């Protein structure tokens, strides 16, 4: 940083600090000077309206009406900026309410922009002469704008502009906003980690270890790597343990097994000579290791060198599942379901109805705060007709009601259950968790910004917060217990649990800084069930011939090259036994509010080949109300539709294919849509 930069920042601060002029007369001058300080172009009106003051737009209302609006400062693809000049002092209720309304107003502007322009990744809320608040939403898909880079440092005071890193952050928001998206680095790190795990898994399997044992061992290893990188364990403790004993791999594995026992129970760990948190859950209940050689320990050390705190859970599960699956390992670089594709289902199914309820709760809270101010002002006007104690009591009652509106919604949010009945490695569930945490962050930030979180601790209000409610609110949060899954593949089901916990802990540290999460760090919520989502049965028996020899069929997967055409054809030598399902019946789903997912798509003509005659006969026998022409995915759709019509679900959304519009699948859909007594809305 040059002396000129320091001087320019100080000149800007001295000029604007504490300026008392009105918003209209100062806002644009302040922002022009800020652009000069950052070394970016000044706003200028163009026919494209892509970077200008007072950018016009039109609000489209639910009743079909419209109304005009103007953005204080707009840069297409970068930000919407809302500017205020707040008279109330910082940390007062009036200041907090004004900034809260400004944030809501800026978010409304972003959502009202023409679809062709897209939503910008940033919102900026400016209190002229005092501070700039920064919010981001990098998916640009309609989610909530959250504090950036985190709730502890998203507010930039005027004095902070002396810091060149702060100025560079603002400059990037103007010139290259997407470069600030942390998921870009996360995606790169995640692919590297998955590639290393694939190499390690292959080495262990070639040494004769069973794939399932390898998967469980590596799951414990990867969570330990993550734990040391986010400081849930002492820094470099896992890497140091491996490096210290790499020449004696048997000792390394015995030490690692002891460490995992210590992590499960918590307390003093002789392996690390330090106390460790209690992790609990079921991940370390059976801390089995594998007999590794030095070369395999080296592979584990190499994997541990990655920065695990930057892993991207939204794609990590898919890549990890492939890394641990011998037949899918070659797909590591293949296309996975993009986050935006998942969000197109998750947002309208789960988040939009919750956000609508939150908007209503927030509006009710603001009305209640207005009632509180009215009660206070009326009491002051009445003077001697009411005692100070009576006026304060009524004011406190109204504030308590406003606070309770927010707390009631937070409780509702923390009680929400979202089910993916074909969850795979947890991709949809993690994206849902992320958006739920974003919404929870907004709720808690609103409580803080409105001053309501300080009730009971400030002498000015004189309110004593209900102790039981305060304790319950502190302990309650959105975490993996909100996400339910059913998955037939045991490897994928185990990965889904770890993915959710890694994602949750990332959000914890992102929003709480260095504060450790409550113990136990992970808990066995039993929220991911390893079973069939549409067919339940007592057991499976093999079909035998008259001589008692099992009858077999093609395994439905293995292919060979045709000696005639050179094309892939079924390899009839790859056989598996025919199965009989005893006491088949419809599978039940756990109680949930929303259902999302991507059930397996198998066309009705391929079901017997892929699933086996025994399974298909059991399935169709259990689901007598389903036409035999229906594709496999329609069993999920039909069950979810039934639950929704019965009021057991609020909404459901599945990824399907275009065949859902075909007559053989419409036979499943039409009865749900046309039933006059219980229509599917």
XYZ file of C-alpha atoms in Angstrom, residues 31 43 77 216 293 307 317 395 411 472 475 479 515 582 586 607:
16
model
C -20.819 7.071 -3.745
C -21.859 5.540 -12.480
C -24.208 -8.561 -12.751
C -16.007 -47.185 6.332
C 1.679 -50.601 4.481
C -7.545 -28.180 2.819
C -20.892 -36.774 -1.797
C -44.008 -0.742 25.860
C -38.967 -22.697 16.278
C -34.644 -23.339 24.400
C -30.170 -24.743 22.083
C -28.900 -29.094 11.759
C -16.671 -20.954 18.685
C -41.469 -62.816 1.449
C -45.597 -50.819 0.622
C -37.702 -52.984 -14.769
